[in-house]
CSV table of C-alpha atoms and ligand atoms in Angstrom, one decimal:
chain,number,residue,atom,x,y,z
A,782,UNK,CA,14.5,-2.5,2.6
A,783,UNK,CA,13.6,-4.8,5.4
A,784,UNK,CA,15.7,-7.6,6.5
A,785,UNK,CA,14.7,-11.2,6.5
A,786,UNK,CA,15.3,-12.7,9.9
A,787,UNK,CA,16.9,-16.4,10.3
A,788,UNK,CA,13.9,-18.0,11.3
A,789,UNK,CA,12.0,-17.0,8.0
A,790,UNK,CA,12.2,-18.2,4.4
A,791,UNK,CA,10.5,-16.4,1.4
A,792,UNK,CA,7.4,-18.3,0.6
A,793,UNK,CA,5.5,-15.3,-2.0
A,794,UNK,CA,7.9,-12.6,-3.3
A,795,UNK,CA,6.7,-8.9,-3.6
A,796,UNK,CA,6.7,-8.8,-7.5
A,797,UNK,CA,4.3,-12.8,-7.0
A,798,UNK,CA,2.1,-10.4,-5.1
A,799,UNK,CA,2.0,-7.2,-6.8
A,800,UNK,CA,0.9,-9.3,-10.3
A,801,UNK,CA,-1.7,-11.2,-8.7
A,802,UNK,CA,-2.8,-8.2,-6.4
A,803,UNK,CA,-3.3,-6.4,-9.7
A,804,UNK,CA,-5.3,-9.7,-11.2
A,805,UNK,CA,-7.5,-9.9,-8.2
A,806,UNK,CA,-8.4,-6.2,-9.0
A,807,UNK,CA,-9.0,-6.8,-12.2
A,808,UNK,CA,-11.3,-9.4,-11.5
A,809,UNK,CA,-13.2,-7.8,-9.0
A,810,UNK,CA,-13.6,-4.7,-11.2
A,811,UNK,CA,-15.2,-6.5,-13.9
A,812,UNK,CA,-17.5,-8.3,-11.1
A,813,UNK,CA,-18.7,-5.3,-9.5
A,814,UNK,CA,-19.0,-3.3,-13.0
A,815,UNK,CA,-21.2,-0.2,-12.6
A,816,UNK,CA,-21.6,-0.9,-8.6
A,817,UNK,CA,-20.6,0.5,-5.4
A,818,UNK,CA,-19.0,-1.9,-2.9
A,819,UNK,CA,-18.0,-1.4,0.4
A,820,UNK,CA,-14.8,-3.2,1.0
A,821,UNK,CA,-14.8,-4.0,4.7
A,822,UNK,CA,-11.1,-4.8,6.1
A,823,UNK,CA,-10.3,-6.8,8.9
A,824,UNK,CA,-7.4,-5.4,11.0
A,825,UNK,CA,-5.1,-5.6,11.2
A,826,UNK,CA,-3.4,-8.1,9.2
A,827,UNK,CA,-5.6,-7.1,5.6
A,828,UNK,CA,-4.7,-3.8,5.9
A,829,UNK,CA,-1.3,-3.6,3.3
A,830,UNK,CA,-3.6,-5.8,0.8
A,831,UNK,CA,-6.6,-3.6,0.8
A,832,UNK,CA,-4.4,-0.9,0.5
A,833,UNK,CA,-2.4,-2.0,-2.2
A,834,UNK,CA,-6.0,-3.9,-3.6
A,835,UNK,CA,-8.0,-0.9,-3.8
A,836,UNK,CA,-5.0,1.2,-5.6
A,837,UNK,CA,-5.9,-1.1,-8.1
A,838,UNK,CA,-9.4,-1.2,-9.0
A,839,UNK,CA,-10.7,1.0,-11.7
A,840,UNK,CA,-14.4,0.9,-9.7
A,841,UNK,CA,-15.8,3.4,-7.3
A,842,UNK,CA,-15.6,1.8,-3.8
A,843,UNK,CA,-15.4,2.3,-0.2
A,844,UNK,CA,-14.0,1.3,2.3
A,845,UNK,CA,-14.5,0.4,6.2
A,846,UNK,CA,-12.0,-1.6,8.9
A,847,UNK,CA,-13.4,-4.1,11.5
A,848,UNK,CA,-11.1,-5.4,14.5
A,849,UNK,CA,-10.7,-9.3,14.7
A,850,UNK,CA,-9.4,-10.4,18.1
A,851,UNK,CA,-8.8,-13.9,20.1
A,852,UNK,CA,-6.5,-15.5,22.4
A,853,UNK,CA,-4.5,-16.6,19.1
A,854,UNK,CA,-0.7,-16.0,21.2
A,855,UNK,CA,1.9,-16.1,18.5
A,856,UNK,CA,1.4,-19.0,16.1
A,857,UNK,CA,-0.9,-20.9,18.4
A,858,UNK,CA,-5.0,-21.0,17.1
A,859,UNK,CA,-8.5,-20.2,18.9
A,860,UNK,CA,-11.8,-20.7,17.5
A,861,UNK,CA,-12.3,-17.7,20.6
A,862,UNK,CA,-13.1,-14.6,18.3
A,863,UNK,CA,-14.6,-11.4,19.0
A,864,UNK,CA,-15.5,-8.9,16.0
A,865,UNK,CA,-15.8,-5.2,17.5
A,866,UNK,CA,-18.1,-4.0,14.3
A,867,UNK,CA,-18.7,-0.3,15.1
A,868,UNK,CA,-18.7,1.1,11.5
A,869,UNK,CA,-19.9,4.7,10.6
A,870,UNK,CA,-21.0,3.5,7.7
A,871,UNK,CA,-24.6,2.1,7.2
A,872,UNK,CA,-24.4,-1.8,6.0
A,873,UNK,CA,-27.7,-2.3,5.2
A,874,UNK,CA,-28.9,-2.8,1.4
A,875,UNK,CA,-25.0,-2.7,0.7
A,876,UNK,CA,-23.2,-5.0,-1.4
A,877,UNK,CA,-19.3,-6.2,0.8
A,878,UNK,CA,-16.5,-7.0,-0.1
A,879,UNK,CA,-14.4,-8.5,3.1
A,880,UNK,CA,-11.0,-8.2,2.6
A,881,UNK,CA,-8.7,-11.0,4.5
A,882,UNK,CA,-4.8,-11.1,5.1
A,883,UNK,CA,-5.5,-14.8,5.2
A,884,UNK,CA,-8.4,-17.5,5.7
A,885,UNK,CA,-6.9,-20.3,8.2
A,886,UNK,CA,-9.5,-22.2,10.6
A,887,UNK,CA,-12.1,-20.1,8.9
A,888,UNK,CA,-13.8,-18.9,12.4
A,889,UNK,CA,-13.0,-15.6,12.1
A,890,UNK,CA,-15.0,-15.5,8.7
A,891,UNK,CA,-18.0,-17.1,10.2
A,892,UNK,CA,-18.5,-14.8,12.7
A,893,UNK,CA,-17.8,-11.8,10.7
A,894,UNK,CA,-20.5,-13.3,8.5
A,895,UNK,CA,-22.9,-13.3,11.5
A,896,UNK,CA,-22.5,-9.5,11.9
A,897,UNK,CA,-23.2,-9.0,8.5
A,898,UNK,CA,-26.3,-10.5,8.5
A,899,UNK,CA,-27.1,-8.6,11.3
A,900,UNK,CA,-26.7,-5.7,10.0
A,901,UNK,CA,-28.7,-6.6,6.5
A,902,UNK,CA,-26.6,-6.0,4.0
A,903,UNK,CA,-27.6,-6.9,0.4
A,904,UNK,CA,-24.9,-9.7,-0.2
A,905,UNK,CA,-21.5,-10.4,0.3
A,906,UNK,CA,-18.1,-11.6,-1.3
A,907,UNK,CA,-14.9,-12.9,0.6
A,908,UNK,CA,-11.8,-11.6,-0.7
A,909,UNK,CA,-8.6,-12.8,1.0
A,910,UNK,CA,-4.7,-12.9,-0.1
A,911,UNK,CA,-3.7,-16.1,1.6
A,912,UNK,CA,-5.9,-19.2,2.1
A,913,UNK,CA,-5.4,-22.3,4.1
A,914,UNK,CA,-7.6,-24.5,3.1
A,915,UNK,CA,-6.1,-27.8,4.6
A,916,UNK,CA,-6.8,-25.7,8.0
A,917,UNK,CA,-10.1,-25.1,7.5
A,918,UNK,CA,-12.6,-26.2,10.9
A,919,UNK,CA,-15.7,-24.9,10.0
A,920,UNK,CA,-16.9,-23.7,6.1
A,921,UNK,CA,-16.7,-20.1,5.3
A,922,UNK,CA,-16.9,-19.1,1.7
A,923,UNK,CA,-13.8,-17.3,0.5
A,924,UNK,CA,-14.8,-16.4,-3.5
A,925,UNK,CA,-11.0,-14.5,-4.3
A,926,UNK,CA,-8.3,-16.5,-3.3
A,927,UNK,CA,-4.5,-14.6,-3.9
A,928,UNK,CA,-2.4,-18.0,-3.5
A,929,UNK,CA,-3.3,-21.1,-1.6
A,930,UNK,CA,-0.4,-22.0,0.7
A,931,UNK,CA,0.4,-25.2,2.8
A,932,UNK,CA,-0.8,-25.2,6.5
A,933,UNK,CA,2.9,-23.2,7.7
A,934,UNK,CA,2.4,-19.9,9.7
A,935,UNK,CA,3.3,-17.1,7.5
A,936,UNK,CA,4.0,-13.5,8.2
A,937,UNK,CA,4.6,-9.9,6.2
A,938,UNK,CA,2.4,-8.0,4.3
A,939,UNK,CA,0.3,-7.4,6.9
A,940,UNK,CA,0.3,-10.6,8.9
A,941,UNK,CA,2.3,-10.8,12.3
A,942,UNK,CA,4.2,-13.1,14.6
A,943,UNK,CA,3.9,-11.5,18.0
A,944,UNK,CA,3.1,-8.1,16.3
A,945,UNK,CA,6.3,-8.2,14.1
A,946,UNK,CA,6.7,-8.9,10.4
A,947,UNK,CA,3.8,-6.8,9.3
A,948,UNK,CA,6.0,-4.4,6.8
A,949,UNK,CA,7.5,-7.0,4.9
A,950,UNK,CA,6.8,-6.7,1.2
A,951,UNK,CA,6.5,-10.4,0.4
A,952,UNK,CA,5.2,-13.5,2.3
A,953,UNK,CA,7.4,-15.7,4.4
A,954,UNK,CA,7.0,-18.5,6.5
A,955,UNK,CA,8.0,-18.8,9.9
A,956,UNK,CA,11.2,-21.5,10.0
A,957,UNK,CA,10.3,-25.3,11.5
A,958,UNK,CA,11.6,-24.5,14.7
A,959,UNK,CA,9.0,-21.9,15.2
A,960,UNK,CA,6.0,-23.1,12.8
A,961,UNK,CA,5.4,-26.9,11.7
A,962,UNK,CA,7.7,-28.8,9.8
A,963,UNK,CA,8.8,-28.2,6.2
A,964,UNK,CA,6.3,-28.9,3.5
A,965,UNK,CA,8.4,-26.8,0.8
A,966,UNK,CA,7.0,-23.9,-1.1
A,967,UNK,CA,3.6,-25.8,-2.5
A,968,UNK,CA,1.6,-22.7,-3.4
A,969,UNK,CA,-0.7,-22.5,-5.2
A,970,UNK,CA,-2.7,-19.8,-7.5
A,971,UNK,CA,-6.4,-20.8,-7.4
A,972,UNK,CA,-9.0,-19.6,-10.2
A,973,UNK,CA,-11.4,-17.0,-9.2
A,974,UNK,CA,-14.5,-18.6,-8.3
A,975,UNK,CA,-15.9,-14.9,-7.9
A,976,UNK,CA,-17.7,-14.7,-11.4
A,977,UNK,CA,-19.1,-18.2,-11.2
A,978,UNK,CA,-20.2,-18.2,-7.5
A,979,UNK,CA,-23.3,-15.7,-6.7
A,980,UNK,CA,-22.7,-13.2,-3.8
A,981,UNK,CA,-23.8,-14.5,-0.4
A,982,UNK,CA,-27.0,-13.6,0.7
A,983,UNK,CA,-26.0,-13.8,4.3
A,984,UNK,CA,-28.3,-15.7,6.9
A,985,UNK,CA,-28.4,-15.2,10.7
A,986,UNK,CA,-26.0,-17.4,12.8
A,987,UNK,CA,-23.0,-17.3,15.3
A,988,UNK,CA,-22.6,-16.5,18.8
A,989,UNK,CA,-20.6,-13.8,20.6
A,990,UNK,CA,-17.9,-13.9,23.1
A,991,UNK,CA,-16.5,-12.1,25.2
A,992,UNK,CA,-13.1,-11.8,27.4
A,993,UNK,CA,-9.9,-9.9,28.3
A,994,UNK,CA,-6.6,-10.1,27.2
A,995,UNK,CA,-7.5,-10.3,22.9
A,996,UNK,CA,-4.7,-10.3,20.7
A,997,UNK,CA,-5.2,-7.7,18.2
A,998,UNK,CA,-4.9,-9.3,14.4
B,1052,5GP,P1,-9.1,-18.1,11.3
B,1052,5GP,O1,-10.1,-17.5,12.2
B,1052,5GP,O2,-9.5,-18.3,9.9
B,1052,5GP,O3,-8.5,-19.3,11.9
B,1052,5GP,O4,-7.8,-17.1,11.4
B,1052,5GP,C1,-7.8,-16.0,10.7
B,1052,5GP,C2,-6.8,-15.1,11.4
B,1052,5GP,O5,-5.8,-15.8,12.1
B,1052,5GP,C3,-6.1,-14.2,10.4
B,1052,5GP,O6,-6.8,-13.0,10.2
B,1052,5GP,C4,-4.8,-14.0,11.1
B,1052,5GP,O7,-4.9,-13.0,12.0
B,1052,5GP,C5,-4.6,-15.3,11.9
B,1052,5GP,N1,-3.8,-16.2,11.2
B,1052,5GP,C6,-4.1,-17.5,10.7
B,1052,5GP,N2,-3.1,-18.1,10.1
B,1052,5GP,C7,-2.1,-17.2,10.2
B,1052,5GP,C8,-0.7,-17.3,9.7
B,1052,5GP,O8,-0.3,-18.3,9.0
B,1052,5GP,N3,0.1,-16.2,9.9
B,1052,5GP,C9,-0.4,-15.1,10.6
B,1052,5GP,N4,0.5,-14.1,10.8
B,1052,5GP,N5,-1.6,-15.0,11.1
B,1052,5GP,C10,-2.5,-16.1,10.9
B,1053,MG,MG1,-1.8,-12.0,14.4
């Protein structure tokens, strides 16, 4: 069992997850009833979720990873992001799923979005474990929400502080003297707006950029 360092507090324990992993699934299986999805993964912070996401569907699926990278440097943000989408796996006419670690600024979602639409698939859904919305900079649809959590910088299952963290089996957040201030626990388990909210039919937009030095997610 992993150790929790000083500077982190427990924000989501692993049985809060595990339970709302499984509702997620069942949601999402009673959504996509009778279809196909392709669940497409953004590395590498969503890749425990999907994992443990996917265990838990009783739908065929499959699955595909994308890299999200940016000058993002430890708990600091950039709107500077670079999707490398080289999937094997043909997009077009399909119906995604994007699976998220967590939705902060929201430009990583945008741009993913632009891909998408490049590549003509039939619709999209957003599904993410962790959403910031009091972060938020630009809109990005996010239709499965795990828990809503206060603007802190959080880390484990999946998510990273300078590439450490990922294999905790619960949330934590990063203590004031690294992340900002101490708004108490304040989180929140939103209702699925997945049912009530169509698919996104995505639209062209977006830009790309390019440089060195990306900090893998
Ligand atoms: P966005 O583009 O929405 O601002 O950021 C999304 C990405 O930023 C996430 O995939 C994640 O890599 C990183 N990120 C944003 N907030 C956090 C956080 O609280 N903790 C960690 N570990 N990563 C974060
Ligand atoms: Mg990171």
């Amino acid at each position: 069992m992993e150790t929790l360092s000083d500077n982190c507090r427990v924000l989501i324990s692993s049985d809060e997850i595990q339970d709302r992993v499984r509702e997620l699934a069942r949601r999402i299986s009673s959504d996509y009833s009778g279809r196909n999805p392709l669940f497409i993964t953004l590395l590498k912070g969503g890749f425990i979720f999907l994992a443990d996401l996917v265990r838990n569907l009783s739908i065929p699926c499959e699955i595909e990873f994308v890299t999200a990278s940016s000058y993002r440097n430890g708990t600091q943000r950039s709107a500077d992001v670079e999707i490398s989408a080289h999937l094997k796996s043909d997009l077009e006419g399909r119906e995604v799923i994007v699976v998220e670690g967590i939705v902060d600024t929201g430009h990583t979602l945008v741009n993913l979005m632009s891909r998408l639409s490049e590549q003509r698939v039939k619709n999209y859904r957003v599904c993410t474990l962790l959403d910031k919305p009091s972060a938020r900079e630009v809109e990005a649809p996010v239709h499965y929400v795990g828990f809503e959590i206060p603007d802190v910088f959080a880390v484990g299952y999946g998510l990273d502080f300078m590439e450490q963290y990922r294999n905790l089996s619960y949330i934590a957040e990063l203590s004031p003297a690294l992340g900002s201030g101490d708004p108490g626990r304040n989180v929140k388990k939103p209702e699925f707006s997945g049912s009530s909210a169509e698919p996104v039919i995505a639209g062209r937009s977006g830009r790309d950029r390019h440089g060195d030095e990306r900090d893998h997610r």
